[in-house]
Short mmCIF file of C-alpha atoms (C1' of nucleotides) in Angstrom, two decimals:
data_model
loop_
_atom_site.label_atom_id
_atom_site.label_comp_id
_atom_site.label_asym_id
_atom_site.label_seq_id
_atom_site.Cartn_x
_atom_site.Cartn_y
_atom_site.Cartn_z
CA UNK T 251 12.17 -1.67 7.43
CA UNK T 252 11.04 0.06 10.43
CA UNK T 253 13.55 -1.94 12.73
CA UNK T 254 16.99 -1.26 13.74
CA UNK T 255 18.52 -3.57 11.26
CA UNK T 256 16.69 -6.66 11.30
CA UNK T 257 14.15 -8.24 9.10
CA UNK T 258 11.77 -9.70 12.00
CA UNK T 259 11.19 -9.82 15.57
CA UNK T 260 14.82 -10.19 17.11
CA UNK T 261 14.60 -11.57 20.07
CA UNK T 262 11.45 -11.71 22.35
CA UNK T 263 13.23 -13.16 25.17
CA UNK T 264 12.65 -11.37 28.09
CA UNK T 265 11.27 -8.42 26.51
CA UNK T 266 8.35 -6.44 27.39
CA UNK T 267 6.90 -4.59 24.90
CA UNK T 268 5.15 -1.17 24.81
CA UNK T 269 2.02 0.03 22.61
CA UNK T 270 2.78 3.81 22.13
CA UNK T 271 -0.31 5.30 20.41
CA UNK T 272 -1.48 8.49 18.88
CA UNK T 273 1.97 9.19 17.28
CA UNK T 274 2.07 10.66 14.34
CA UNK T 275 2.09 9.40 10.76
CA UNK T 276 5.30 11.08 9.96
CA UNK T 277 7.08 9.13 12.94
CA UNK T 278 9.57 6.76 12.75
CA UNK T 279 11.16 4.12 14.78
CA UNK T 280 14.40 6.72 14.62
CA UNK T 281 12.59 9.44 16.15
CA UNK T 282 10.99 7.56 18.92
CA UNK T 283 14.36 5.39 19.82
CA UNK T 284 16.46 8.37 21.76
CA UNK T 285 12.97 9.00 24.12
CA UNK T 286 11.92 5.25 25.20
CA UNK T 287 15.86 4.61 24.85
CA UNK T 288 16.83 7.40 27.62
CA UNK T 289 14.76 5.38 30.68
CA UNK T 290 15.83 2.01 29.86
CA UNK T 291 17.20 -0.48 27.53
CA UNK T 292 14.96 -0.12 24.26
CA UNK T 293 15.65 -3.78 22.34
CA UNK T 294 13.62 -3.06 19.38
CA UNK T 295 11.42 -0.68 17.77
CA UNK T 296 8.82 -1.72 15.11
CA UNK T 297 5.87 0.44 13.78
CA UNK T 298 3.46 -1.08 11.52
CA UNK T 299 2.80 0.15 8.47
CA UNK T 300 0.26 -0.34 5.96
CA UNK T 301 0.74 -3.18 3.30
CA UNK T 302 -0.45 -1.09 0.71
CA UNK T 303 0.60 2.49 0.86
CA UNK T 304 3.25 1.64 3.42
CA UNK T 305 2.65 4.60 5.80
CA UNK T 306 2.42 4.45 9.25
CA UNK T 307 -0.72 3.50 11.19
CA UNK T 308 -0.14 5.87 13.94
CA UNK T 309 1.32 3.73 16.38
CA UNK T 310 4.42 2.12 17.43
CA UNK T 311 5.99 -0.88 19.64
CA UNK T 312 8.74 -0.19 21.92
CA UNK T 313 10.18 -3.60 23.21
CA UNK T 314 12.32 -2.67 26.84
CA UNK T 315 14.21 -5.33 28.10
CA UNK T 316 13.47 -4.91 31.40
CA UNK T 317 10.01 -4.46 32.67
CA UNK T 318 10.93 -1.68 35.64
CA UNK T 319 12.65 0.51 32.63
CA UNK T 320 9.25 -0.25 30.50
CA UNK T 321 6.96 0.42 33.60
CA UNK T 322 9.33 3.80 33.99
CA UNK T 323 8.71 4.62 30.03
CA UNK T 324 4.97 4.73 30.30
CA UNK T 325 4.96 6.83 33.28
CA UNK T 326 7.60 9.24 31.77
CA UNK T 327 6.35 9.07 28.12
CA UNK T 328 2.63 8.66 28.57
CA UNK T 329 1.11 11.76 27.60
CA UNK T 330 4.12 13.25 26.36
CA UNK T 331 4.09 15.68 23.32
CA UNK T 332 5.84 13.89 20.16
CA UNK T 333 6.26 15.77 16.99
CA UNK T 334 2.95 17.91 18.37
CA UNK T 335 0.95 14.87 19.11
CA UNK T 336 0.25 13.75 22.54
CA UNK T 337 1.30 10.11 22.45
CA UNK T 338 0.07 7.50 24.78
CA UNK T 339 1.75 5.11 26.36
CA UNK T 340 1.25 1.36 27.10
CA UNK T 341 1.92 -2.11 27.52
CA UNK T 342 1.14 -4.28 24.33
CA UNK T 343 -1.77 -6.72 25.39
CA UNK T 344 -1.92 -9.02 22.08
CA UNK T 345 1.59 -8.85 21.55
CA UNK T 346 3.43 -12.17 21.14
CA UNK T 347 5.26 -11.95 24.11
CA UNK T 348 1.76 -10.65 26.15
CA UNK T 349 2.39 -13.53 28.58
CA UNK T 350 5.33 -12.38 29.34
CA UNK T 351 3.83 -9.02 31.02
CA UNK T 352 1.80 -11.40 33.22
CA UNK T 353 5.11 -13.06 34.19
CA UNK T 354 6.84 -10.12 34.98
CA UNK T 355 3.87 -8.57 36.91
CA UNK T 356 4.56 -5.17 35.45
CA UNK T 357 1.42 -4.24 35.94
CA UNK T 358 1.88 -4.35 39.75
CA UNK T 359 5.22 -3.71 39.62
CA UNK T 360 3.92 0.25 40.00
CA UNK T 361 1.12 0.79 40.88
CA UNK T 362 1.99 4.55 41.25
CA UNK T 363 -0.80 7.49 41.29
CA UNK T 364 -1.38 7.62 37.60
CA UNK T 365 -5.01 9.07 37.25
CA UNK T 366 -4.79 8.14 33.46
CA UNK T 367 -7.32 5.71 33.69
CA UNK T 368 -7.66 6.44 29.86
CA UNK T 369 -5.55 3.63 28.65
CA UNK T 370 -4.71 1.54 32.06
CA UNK T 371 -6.09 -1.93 32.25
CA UNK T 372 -6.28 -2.59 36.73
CA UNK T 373 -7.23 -5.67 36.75
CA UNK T 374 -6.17 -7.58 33.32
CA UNK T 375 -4.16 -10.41 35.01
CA UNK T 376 -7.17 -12.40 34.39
CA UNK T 377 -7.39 -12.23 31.06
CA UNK T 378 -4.07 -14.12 30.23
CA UNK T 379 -5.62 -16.34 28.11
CA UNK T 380 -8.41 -14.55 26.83
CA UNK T 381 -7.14 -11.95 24.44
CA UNK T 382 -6.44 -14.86 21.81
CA UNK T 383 -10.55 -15.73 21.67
CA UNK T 384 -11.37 -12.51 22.26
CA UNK T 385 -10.34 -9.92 19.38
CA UNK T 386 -6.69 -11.21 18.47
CA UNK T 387 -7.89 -13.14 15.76
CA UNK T 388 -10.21 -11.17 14.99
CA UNK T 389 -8.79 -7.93 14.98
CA UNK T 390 -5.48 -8.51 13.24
CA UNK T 391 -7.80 -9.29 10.61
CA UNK T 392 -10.59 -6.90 10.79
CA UNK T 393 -8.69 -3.90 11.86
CA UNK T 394 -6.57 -3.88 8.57
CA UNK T 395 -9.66 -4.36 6.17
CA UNK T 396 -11.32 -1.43 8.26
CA UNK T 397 -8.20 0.91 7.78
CA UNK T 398 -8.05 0.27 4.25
CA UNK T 399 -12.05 0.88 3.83
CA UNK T 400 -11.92 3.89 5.88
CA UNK T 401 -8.95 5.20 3.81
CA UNK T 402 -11.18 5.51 0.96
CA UNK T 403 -14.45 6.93 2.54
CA UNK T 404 -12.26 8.76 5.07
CA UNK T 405 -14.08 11.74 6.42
CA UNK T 406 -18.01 10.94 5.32
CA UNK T 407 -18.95 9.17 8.23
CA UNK T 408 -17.40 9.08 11.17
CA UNK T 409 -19.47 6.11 12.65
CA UNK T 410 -18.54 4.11 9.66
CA UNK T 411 -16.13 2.27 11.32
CA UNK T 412 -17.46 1.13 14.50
CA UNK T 413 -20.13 -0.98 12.74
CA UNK T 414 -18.13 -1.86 9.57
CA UNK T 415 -16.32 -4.61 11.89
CA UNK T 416 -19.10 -6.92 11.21
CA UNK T 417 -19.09 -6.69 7.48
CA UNK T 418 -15.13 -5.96 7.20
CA UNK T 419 -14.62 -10.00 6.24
CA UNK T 420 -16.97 -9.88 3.10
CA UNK T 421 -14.61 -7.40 1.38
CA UNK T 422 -11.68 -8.27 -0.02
CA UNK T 423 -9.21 -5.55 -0.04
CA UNK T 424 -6.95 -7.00 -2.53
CA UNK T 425 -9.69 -6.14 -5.14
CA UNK T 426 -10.51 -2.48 -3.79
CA UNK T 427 -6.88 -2.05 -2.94
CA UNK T 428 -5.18 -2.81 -6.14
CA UNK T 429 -7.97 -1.23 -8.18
CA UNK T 430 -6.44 1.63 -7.84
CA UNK T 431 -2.78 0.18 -9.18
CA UNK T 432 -4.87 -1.09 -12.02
CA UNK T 433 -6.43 1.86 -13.36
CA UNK T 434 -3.01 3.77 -13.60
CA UNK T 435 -0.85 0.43 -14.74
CA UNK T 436 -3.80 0.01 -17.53
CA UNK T 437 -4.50 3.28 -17.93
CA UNK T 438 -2.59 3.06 -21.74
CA UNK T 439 -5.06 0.43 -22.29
CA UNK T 440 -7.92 2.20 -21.06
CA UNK T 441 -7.04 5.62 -22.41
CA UNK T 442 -10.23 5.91 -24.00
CA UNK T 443 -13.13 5.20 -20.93
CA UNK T 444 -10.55 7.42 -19.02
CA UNK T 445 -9.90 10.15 -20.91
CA UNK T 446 -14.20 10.48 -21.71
CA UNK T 447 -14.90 10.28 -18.34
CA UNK T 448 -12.25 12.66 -16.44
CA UNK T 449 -13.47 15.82 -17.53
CA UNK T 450 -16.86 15.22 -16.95
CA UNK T 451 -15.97 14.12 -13.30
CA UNK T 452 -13.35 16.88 -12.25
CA UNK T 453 -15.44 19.83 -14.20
CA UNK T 454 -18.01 20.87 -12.02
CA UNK T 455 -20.25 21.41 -14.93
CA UNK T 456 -20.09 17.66 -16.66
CA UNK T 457 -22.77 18.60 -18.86
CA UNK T 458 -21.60 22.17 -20.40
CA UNK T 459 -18.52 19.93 -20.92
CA UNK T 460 -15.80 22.67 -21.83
CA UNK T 461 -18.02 25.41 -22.41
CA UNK T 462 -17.81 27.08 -18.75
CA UNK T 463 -18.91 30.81 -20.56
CA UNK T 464 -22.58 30.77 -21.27
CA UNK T 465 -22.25 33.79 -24.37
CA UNK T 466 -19.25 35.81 -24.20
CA UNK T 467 -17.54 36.92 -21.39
CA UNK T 468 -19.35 38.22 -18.73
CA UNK T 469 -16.23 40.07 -17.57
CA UNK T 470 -16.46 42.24 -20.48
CA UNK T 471 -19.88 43.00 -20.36
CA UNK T 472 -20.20 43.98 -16.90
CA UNK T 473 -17.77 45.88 -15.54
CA UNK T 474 -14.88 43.82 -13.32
CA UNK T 475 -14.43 46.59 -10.61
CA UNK T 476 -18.16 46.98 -9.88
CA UNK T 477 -18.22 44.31 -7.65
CA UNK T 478 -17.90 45.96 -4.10
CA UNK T 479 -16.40 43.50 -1.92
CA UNK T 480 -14.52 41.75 -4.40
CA UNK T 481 -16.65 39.35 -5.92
CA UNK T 482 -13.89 36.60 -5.60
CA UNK T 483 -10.07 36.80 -7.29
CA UNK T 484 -10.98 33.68 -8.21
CA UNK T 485 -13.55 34.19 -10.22
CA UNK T 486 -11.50 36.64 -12.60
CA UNK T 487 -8.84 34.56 -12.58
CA UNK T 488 -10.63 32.03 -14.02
CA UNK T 489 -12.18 34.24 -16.80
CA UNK T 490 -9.86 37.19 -17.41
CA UNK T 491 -7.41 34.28 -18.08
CA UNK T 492 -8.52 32.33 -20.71
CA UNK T 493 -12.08 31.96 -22.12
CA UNK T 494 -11.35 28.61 -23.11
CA UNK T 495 -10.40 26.49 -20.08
CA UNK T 496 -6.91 24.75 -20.01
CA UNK T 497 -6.99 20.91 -21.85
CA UNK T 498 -9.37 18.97 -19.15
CA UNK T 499 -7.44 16.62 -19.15
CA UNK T 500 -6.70 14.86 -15.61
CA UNK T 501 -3.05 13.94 -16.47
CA UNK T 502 -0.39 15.21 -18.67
CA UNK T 503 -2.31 13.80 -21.95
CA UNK T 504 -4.61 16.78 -23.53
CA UNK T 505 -3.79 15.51 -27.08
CA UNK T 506 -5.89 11.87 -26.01
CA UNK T 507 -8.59 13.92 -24.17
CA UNK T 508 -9.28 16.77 -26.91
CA UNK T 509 -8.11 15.48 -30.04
CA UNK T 510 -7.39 11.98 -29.89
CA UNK T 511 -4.49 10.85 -32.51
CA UNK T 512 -5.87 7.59 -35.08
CA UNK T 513 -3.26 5.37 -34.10
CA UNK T 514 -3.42 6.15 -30.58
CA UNK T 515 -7.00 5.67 -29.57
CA UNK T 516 -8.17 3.50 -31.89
CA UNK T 517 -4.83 1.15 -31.10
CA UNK T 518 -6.26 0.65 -27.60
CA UNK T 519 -9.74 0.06 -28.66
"C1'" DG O 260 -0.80 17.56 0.58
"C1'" DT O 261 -4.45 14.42 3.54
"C1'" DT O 262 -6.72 11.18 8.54
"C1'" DG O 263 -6.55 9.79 14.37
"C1'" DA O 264 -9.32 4.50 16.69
"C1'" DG O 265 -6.22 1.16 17.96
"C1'" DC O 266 -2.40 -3.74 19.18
"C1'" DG O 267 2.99 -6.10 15.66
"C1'" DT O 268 6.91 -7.84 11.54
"C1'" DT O 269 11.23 -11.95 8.19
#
DNA sequence: GTTGAGCGTT
């Protein structure tokens, strides 16, 4: 998948592992290998990816085998420009092998004049054992529900997902996320509710139905050039095309939407 | 064709 030829973690001996954030969706384990690989011995790669689309979340691990080269990979790549994104740069905290940062002291191990305080953690030897009670559970479980919520109400609020944390466990994703599957897989058996309801929902005017022109065109009775700035191409488009809209159909089925066949719809009902 | 806080897999 998004390894180098494995199927799971390879070997987290002695490995220190790197968060790289803010990456972009289109980047892959591939792309990011030759950059983390040119300071230091890069042992494995992985990049989550959603379960259900399978895209990337934005972010990536980078698992060094030494801690110096990983320490060096932070400073070099932190804040470095990756397919135009600024990615940032960091060492996993709830990683399986977190303890092993502690171990290696990599945090002190440079201590160097970074002034990105953004994503630097001074003082988080002390919290060895605490990121298990504190969000690990937690988060590996919240976190996904909340991407796959904000997925479909992406955009509307931008708060949304700062509070939806709370709630994120009553939802069950499975239902919301395969609803989708289900309405294309049974769409055959559902042809009917479908087919009634798409035009009304992608037509801005559900009510006209297909019958956009009022009386006649108005494109003939006023005169198309008289509009001074150009009322909008659009607009003729649409009309000096064709009176009658295109089949509203929402997929490549105008016979079921328009004039359903006897066998057909009545079949599925 | 999409978005942008964050922490991981057979």
């Amino acid at each position: 998948m998004s390894h180098f030829g494995r199927s799971g973690p390879p070997d987290i001996s002695d490995t220190y592992s790197l968060l790289v954030l803010n990456i972009t969706f289109r980047t892959t384990a591939d792309d990011l290998f030759p950059l983390f690989d040119k300071y230091g011995k890069v042992v494995d790669i992985f990049i989550p990816k959603d379960r259900r689309t399978g895209e990337s979340r934005g972010f990536a691990f980078v698992r060094y085998k030494y801690a110096d080269e990983a320490q060096k990979a932070v400073d070099r790549l932190d804040g470095r420009m990756v397919d135009g994104r600024e990615i940032t740069v960091q060492f996993a905290k709830y990683g399986p092998n977190a303890e092993r940062i502690h171990k290696g002291r990599i945090i002190e191990t440079a201590p160097r004049s970074r002034y990105r305080s953004r994503s630097r953690s001074p003082s988080r030897k002390r919290y060895r054992d605490d990121y298990k009670d504190r969000d690990y559970r937690r988060r590996s479980r919240s976190r996904s529900y909340d991407r796959y919520e904000r997925d479909r109400h992406r955009g509307r609020d931008k708060d949304y997902r700062r509070r939806s944390r709370s709630r994120s466990t009553s939802l069950d994703y499975k239902g919301r996320g395969r609803g989708r599957y289900d309405d294309e897989r049974n769409s055959r058996s559902r042809s009917r509710s479908v087919d009634s309801r798409s035009p009304a929902r992608r037509s801005p005017s559900p009510r006209r139905s297909r019958s956009p022109q009022r009386s006649g065109s108005p494109q003939r009775s006023t005169s198309p050039r008289k509009s001074p700035r150009g009322e909008s191409p659009a607009n003729r488009s649409r009309d000096g095309r064709s009176p009658t809209p295109r089949s509203v159909s929402p997929r490549g089925r105008p016979d079921a939407s328009r004039s359903p066949s006897p066998r057909n719809s009545n079949g599925d009902e």
